[in-house]
Amino acid sequence: MAGADRGRCRAVALVQITQGAPGVEPGRGQWGFRANVCSSESQMEARVQQRTLGSQGLVVSALGLGCMGMSDFYGPRDDQESIATIHRALELGVTFLDTADIYGPFTNERLVGQAIAGRRDRVILATKFGNQRGPDGAFLGINGKPEYVRKACDASLERLGVETIDLYYQHRVDKTVPIEETVGAMAELVKAGKVRYLGLSEASAKTIRRAHEVHPISALQTEYSLWSRDVEDEILPTVRELGIGFVAYSPLGRGFLTGRFQRFEDLPADDWRRNHPRFQGENFERNLRLVERVREIAAEKRCTPSQLALAWLLARGPDIVPIPGTKKRKYLEENVGALRVKLTPDDLRRIDEVAPKGVAAGDRYPAAAMQRVNL
């Protein structure tokens, strides 16, 4: 190794990932293990594998980046670090960025737009509409009316500073508007060149089928993780039957599966998760036991709990793309390290034993929000 390259050696959980690349033996790190990788700066700008969502031609990085927490819900903001995290993601080949107009509200799209300025051709950009909030942050309801679809899209394009949205989701289904009308309006956006592909979020199997008949749906975004596996019963089989890709949000259980939260008090005072059933009281303590079992398997695999949870999702099928959210580069790099973790059939069996469907204590949302999913 040349002297200049030797000086650039860094301890990170990242390597260049290519189709069929062999696993890399990792070294030690925070939860026991991270990779020690020595390479040139050009090699450090890794390109992760890509996956296809749907059958209309949408190709994205195998791991995406959820941007919500950079602007809302999860404690204080740090826009400078958030933008640096997005830039680092693009360097590493994590080019699938996820935002929504509700995040902030509105400010997250502006932040993402600022971060990708001059880099648009390197990004697959996804955003969402349907959850209405006022400028003061108040939740105003769900809106799937065609005129609102058009208005919301134009507003998102302006905030993002782009001419086209790659993947446009209905964030939540509006029970008062036939899905055919909402998706019909979304299809008009495709014809107008404002949107390339369409998606739904937290829709039921029946709604997905009806929507797909109006216009091809390329992706369904719904919560899926070691502690939220209910999609395996009906939703996942349906999208696979229809050739729709699956984008897994909250793949780390809103951070709980990372093991970073050992007490309720570890959550910032203004963190939305303090209102989440799985983070409260006895549920918190019971869910900690799940995290400990995940950590034990992760230690044997010489990876972090986060990496094990993401590797498990990636192993569920090539049509699944997790989008873990973070606003810090160090956690982004840790997450990308999941692409190196190779799980054997025995590993998957053991994970199923410690994290079967229904293992989590508590609902995945507060009661009011649970009324707005799987519609």
Coordinates of C-alpha atoms in Angstrom, one line a residue, residues 18-369:
T18 CA -20.8 -5.7 -5.5
Q19 CA -23.1 -8.5 -6.6
G20 CA -21.9 -11.8 -5.2
A21 CA -19.0 -10.2 -3.3
P22 CA -17.6 -12.3 -0.5
G23 CA -18.1 -11.3 3.1
V24 CA -15.4 -9.3 4.8
E25 CA -14.1 -10.4 8.2
P26 CA -14.9 -7.5 10.5
G27 CA -13.0 -6.2 13.6
R28 CA -14.2 -4.8 16.9
G29 CA -16.4 -1.8 17.5
Q30 CA -19.1 -0.2 19.7
W31 CA -21.3 -3.2 20.2
G32 CA -18.4 -5.6 19.9
F33 CA -17.5 -5.4 16.3
R34 CA -17.0 -3.0 13.3
A35 CA -14.8 -3.4 10.2
N36 CA -11.3 -2.2 9.9
V37 CA -11.0 -1.2 6.3
C38 CA -7.8 0.3 4.8
S39 CA -8.3 1.8 1.3
S40 CA -7.9 4.9 -0.8
E41 CA -10.5 7.6 -0.6
S42 CA -11.8 6.6 -4.0
Q43 CA -12.4 3.1 -2.7
M44 CA -14.1 4.4 0.4
E45 CA -16.7 6.0 -1.9
A46 CA -18.4 2.6 -2.0
R47 CA -21.2 1.6 -4.3
V48 CA -23.8 -0.5 -2.7
Q49 CA -25.9 -3.1 -4.5
Q50 CA -29.0 -2.0 -6.2
R51 CA -32.5 -3.5 -6.1
T52 CA -35.5 -3.2 -8.4
L53 CA -38.8 -1.9 -7.0
G54 CA -41.8 -3.0 -9.0
S55 CA -41.8 -3.9 -12.7
Q56 CA -41.8 -0.4 -14.2
G57 CA -38.0 0.2 -14.1
L58 CA -37.4 1.8 -10.7
V59 CA -33.9 0.8 -9.5
V60 CA -32.7 2.0 -6.1
S61 CA -29.8 1.4 -3.7
A62 CA -30.3 -1.7 -1.6
L63 CA -30.4 0.5 1.5
G64 CA -32.1 3.8 1.6
L65 CA -31.9 6.8 3.9
G66 CA -34.9 7.9 5.9
C67 CA -34.7 11.7 6.4
M68 CA -37.7 12.3 8.7
G69 CA -35.8 12.5 11.9
M70 CA -33.5 15.2 10.6
S71 CA -36.3 17.7 10.9
D72 CA -39.0 16.3 13.2
F73 CA -40.2 13.9 15.9
Y74 CA -36.8 12.6 17.1
G75 CA -35.3 15.3 19.3
P76 CA -33.3 18.5 18.3
R77 CA -32.3 19.3 14.8
D78 CA -28.7 19.7 13.5
D79 CA -29.1 20.8 9.9
Q80 CA -25.4 21.0 9.2
E81 CA -24.8 17.4 10.4
S82 CA -27.9 16.2 8.6
I83 CA -26.8 17.6 5.3
A84 CA -23.3 16.1 5.8
T85 CA -25.1 12.8 6.5
I86 CA -26.9 13.0 3.2
H87 CA -23.7 13.9 1.4
R88 CA -21.9 10.9 3.0
A89 CA -24.8 8.7 2.0
L90 CA -24.4 9.6 -1.6
E91 CA -20.6 9.1 -1.4
L92 CA -21.2 5.5 -0.2
G93 CA -23.8 4.7 -2.8
V94 CA -26.9 5.1 -0.6
T95 CA -28.8 7.2 -3.2
F96 CA -32.4 6.4 -2.3
L97 CA -33.6 9.3 -0.1
D98 CA -37.0 9.3 1.6
T99 CA -38.8 12.4 2.8
A100 CA -42.4 13.7 3.0
D101 CA -44.2 17.1 3.1
I102 CA -45.5 16.3 6.7
Y103 CA -42.0 16.1 8.1
G104 CA -41.2 19.4 9.8
P105 CA -43.8 20.2 8.5
F106 CA -42.4 21.1 5.1
T107 CA -38.9 21.8 6.4
N108 CA -37.5 18.3 5.7
E109 CA -38.2 18.6 2.0
R110 CA -36.4 21.9 2.0
L111 CA -33.4 20.4 3.8
V112 CA -33.2 17.5 1.4
G113 CA -33.5 19.8 -1.5
Q114 CA -30.6 21.9 -0.2
A115 CA -28.5 18.8 0.4
I116 CA -29.0 17.4 -3.1
A117 CA -28.6 20.7 -5.0
G118 CA -26.0 20.1 -7.7
R119 CA -26.2 16.3 -7.0
R120 CA -29.7 15.6 -8.4
D121 CA -28.5 13.1 -11.0
R122 CA -27.0 10.9 -8.2
V123 CA -30.3 10.6 -6.3
I124 CA -33.5 8.6 -6.4
L125 CA -35.8 10.9 -4.6
A126 CA -39.0 9.8 -2.8
T127 CA -41.5 12.0 -1.1
K128 CA -45.1 11.6 0.1
F129 CA -48.4 13.5 0.4
G130 CA -51.7 12.9 2.2
N131 CA -51.0 13.7 5.8
Q132 CA -51.9 17.3 6.2
R133 CA -50.4 19.5 8.8
G134 CA -50.7 23.2 9.3
P135 CA -47.6 25.6 9.4
D136 CA -47.8 25.3 13.3
G137 CA -47.5 21.6 13.0
A138 CA -51.1 20.7 13.9
F139 CA -52.4 17.6 12.2
L140 CA -55.3 18.5 10.0
G141 CA -56.2 15.1 8.7
I142 CA -55.7 12.9 5.7
N143 CA -56.4 14.2 2.2
G144 CA -56.6 12.1 -1.0
K145 CA -58.7 14.4 -3.1
P146 CA -57.4 14.8 -6.7
E147 CA -57.1 18.6 -6.4
Y148 CA -55.1 18.2 -3.3
V149 CA -52.8 15.6 -4.9
R150 CA -51.9 18.1 -7.6
K151 CA -51.4 21.0 -5.2
A152 CA -49.3 18.9 -2.8
C153 CA -47.0 17.7 -5.7
D154 CA -46.4 21.2 -6.9
A155 CA -45.6 22.4 -3.4
S156 CA -43.1 19.5 -2.9
L157 CA -41.4 20.1 -6.2
E158 CA -40.9 23.7 -5.2
R159 CA -39.5 22.9 -1.7
L160 CA -37.2 20.2 -3.1
G161 CA -36.0 22.4 -5.9
V162 CA -36.4 19.7 -8.5
E163 CA -38.4 19.2 -11.7
T164 CA -39.4 15.6 -11.1
I165 CA -40.0 13.4 -8.1
D166 CA -38.8 9.8 -8.7
L167 CA -41.2 8.0 -6.4
Y168 CA -44.4 9.7 -5.1
Y169 CA -46.3 8.0 -2.4
Q170 CA -49.8 8.5 -0.9
H171 CA -48.6 8.7 2.7
R172 CA -51.9 7.4 4.2
V173 CA -55.1 6.3 2.6
D174 CA -58.0 8.7 2.7
K175 CA -61.1 6.6 3.6
T176 CA -63.4 9.3 2.3
V177 CA -62.0 9.3 -1.2
P178 CA -62.1 6.2 -3.5
I179 CA -58.5 5.1 -4.1
E180 CA -59.2 5.1 -7.8
E181 CA -59.7 8.8 -7.7
T182 CA -56.5 9.5 -5.8
V183 CA -54.3 7.2 -7.9
G184 CA -55.9 8.6 -11.0
A185 CA -54.7 12.0 -10.0
M186 CA -51.3 10.6 -9.2
A187 CA -51.2 9.0 -12.7
E188 CA -51.8 12.4 -14.2
L189 CA -48.7 13.6 -12.5
V190 CA -46.7 10.8 -14.2
K191 CA -48.2 11.9 -17.6
A192 CA -47.2 15.5 -16.9
G193 CA -43.6 14.5 -16.2
K194 CA -43.7 15.7 -12.6
V195 CA -43.5 12.2 -11.1
R196 CA -41.8 9.0 -12.5
Y197 CA -43.2 6.2 -10.3
L198 CA -46.1 5.8 -7.9
G199 CA -46.2 4.3 -4.4
L200 CA -48.6 3.8 -1.5
S201 CA -47.8 3.7 2.3
E202 CA -49.6 1.6 4.9
A203 CA -52.3 0.5 2.5
S204 CA -54.3 -2.7 2.9
A205 CA -54.1 -5.6 0.5
K206 CA -57.5 -4.7 -1.0
T207 CA -56.6 -1.1 -1.5
I208 CA -53.3 -2.0 -3.1
R209 CA -55.1 -4.2 -5.6
R210 CA -57.6 -1.5 -6.5
A211 CA -54.9 1.1 -6.9
H212 CA -52.7 -1.1 -9.1
E213 CA -55.6 -1.6 -11.5
V214 CA -55.7 2.2 -12.1
H215 CA -51.9 2.7 -12.6
P216 CA -48.9 0.4 -11.8
I217 CA -47.8 0.8 -8.3
S218 CA -44.0 0.4 -8.0
A219 CA -43.6 0.4 -4.3
L220 CA -45.4 -0.1 -1.0
Q221 CA -43.9 1.6 2.0
T222 CA -44.9 0.1 5.3
E223 CA -43.3 -0.6 8.7
Y224 CA -41.4 -3.9 8.8
S225 CA -38.7 -5.0 11.2
L226 CA -37.9 -7.7 13.7
W227 CA -40.5 -6.3 16.0
S228 CA -43.2 -5.4 13.4
R229 CA -43.8 -8.5 11.1
D230 CA -47.5 -8.4 10.6
V231 CA -47.0 -7.5 6.9
E232 CA -45.9 -11.1 6.3
D233 CA -49.5 -12.4 6.7
E234 CA -51.2 -10.6 3.8
I235 CA -49.5 -7.5 2.6
L236 CA -46.1 -8.9 1.5
P237 CA -47.7 -11.9 -0.4
T238 CA -50.0 -9.4 -2.2
V239 CA -47.3 -7.0 -3.4
R240 CA -45.2 -10.0 -4.5
E241 CA -48.1 -11.4 -6.4
L242 CA -48.6 -8.0 -8.2
G243 CA -44.9 -7.4 -8.8
I244 CA -44.7 -4.4 -6.4
G245 CA -41.5 -3.6 -4.4
F246 CA -41.6 -3.3 -0.7
V247 CA -39.9 -0.4 1.2
A248 CA -39.5 -1.1 4.9
Y249 CA -39.6 2.0 7.1
S250 CA -38.6 2.0 10.7
P251 CA -36.5 -1.2 10.1
L252 CA -34.7 -0.6 13.4
G253 CA -37.9 -0.2 15.4
R254 CA -37.5 3.6 15.6
G255 CA -34.1 3.0 17.1
F256 CA -35.1 0.6 19.8
L257 CA -33.5 -2.4 18.1
T258 CA -30.1 -0.6 18.1
G259 CA -29.8 -1.1 21.8
R260 CA -29.0 2.5 22.4
F261 CA -32.0 3.1 24.7
Q262 CA -31.7 1.3 28.0
R263 CA -34.1 3.5 29.9
F264 CA -37.2 5.6 29.0
E265 CA -35.2 8.6 30.2
D266 CA -32.6 8.1 27.5
L267 CA -35.1 9.6 25.0
P268 CA -34.8 13.4 24.6
A269 CA -37.6 15.3 26.4
D270 CA -39.1 16.5 23.1
D271 CA -38.9 13.1 21.4
W272 CA -42.1 11.8 19.9
R273 CA -41.2 8.2 20.9
R274 CA -42.0 9.1 24.5
N275 CA -45.7 8.8 23.4
H276 CA -45.1 5.4 21.6
P277 CA -46.6 2.4 23.3
R278 CA -43.5 0.2 22.8
F279 CA -41.3 2.8 24.6
Q280 CA -43.5 3.1 27.7
G281 CA -43.6 1.4 31.1
E282 CA -43.6 -2.4 31.2
N283 CA -43.6 -2.6 27.4
F284 CA -40.2 -0.9 27.4
E285 CA -38.8 -3.4 29.8
R286 CA -40.2 -6.4 27.9
N287 CA -38.9 -5.1 24.6
L288 CA -35.4 -4.6 26.1
R289 CA -35.3 -8.4 26.5
L290 CA -35.8 -8.8 22.8
V291 CA -33.0 -6.4 22.1
E292 CA -30.7 -8.3 24.4
R293 CA -31.4 -11.6 22.5
V294 CA -30.7 -9.8 19.2
R295 CA -27.5 -8.4 20.6
E296 CA -26.3 -11.9 21.5
I297 CA -26.7 -13.2 18.0
A298 CA -25.1 -10.0 16.6
A299 CA -22.1 -10.6 18.8
E300 CA -21.7 -14.1 17.4
K301 CA -21.9 -12.7 13.9
R302 CA -19.4 -10.0 14.7
C303 CA -21.7 -7.1 13.9
T304 CA -23.9 -4.6 15.7
P305 CA -27.6 -5.2 16.6
S306 CA -28.5 -2.6 14.0
Q307 CA -26.6 -4.4 11.3
L308 CA -28.1 -7.7 12.2
A309 CA -31.7 -6.3 12.1
L310 CA -31.0 -4.7 8.7
A311 CA -29.3 -7.8 7.3
W312 CA -32.3 -9.9 8.3
L313 CA -34.6 -7.6 6.3
L314 CA -32.3 -7.7 3.3
A315 CA -32.3 -11.4 3.5
R316 CA -36.1 -11.5 3.3
G317 CA -36.0 -11.0 -0.4
P318 CA -34.4 -8.9 -3.2
D319 CA -37.7 -7.0 -3.5
I320 CA -37.3 -5.4 0.0
V321 CA -35.4 -2.2 0.6
P322 CA -35.0 -0.9 4.2
I323 CA -34.7 2.8 4.7
P324 CA -33.2 3.3 8.2
G325 CA -33.4 6.9 9.3
T326 CA -30.5 8.8 10.9
K327 CA -29.2 12.3 11.1
K328 CA -25.7 11.3 12.0
R329 CA -22.9 10.1 9.8
K330 CA -21.6 7.6 12.3
Y331 CA -24.9 5.8 12.4
L332 CA -25.3 5.9 8.6
E333 CA -21.9 4.2 8.2
E334 CA -22.8 1.6 10.8
N335 CA -26.1 0.9 8.9
V336 CA -24.3 0.5 5.6
G337 CA -22.1 -2.1 7.3
A338 CA -25.2 -4.3 7.3
L339 CA -24.6 -5.0 3.6
R340 CA -21.6 -7.1 4.6
V341 CA -23.4 -9.3 7.0
K342 CA -24.1 -12.7 5.6
L343 CA -26.8 -14.7 7.4
T344 CA -26.9 -18.5 7.1
P345 CA -30.1 -20.5 7.2
D346 CA -29.3 -21.4 10.8
D347 CA -28.8 -17.7 11.6
L348 CA -32.3 -16.9 10.1
R349 CA -33.8 -19.8 12.1
R350 CA -32.4 -18.5 15.4
I351 CA -33.5 -15.0 14.6
D352 CA -37.0 -16.2 13.9
E353 CA -37.0 -18.0 17.3
V354 CA -36.0 -14.9 19.3
A355 CA -38.2 -12.5 17.2
P356 CA -41.3 -14.3 16.0
K357 CA -44.3 -12.4 14.7
G358 CA -46.0 -10.6 17.6
V359 CA -42.9 -10.6 19.8
A360 CA -43.0 -6.9 20.6
A361 CA -44.9 -5.6 23.6
G362 CA -47.3 -2.8 22.7
D363 CA -48.9 -1.5 19.5
R364 CA -46.6 0.0 16.8
Y365 CA -48.4 3.4 17.1
P366 CA -50.6 5.2 19.6
A367 CA -54.3 4.4 19.3
A368 CA -55.2 7.3 17.0
A369 CA -52.4 6.6 14.6

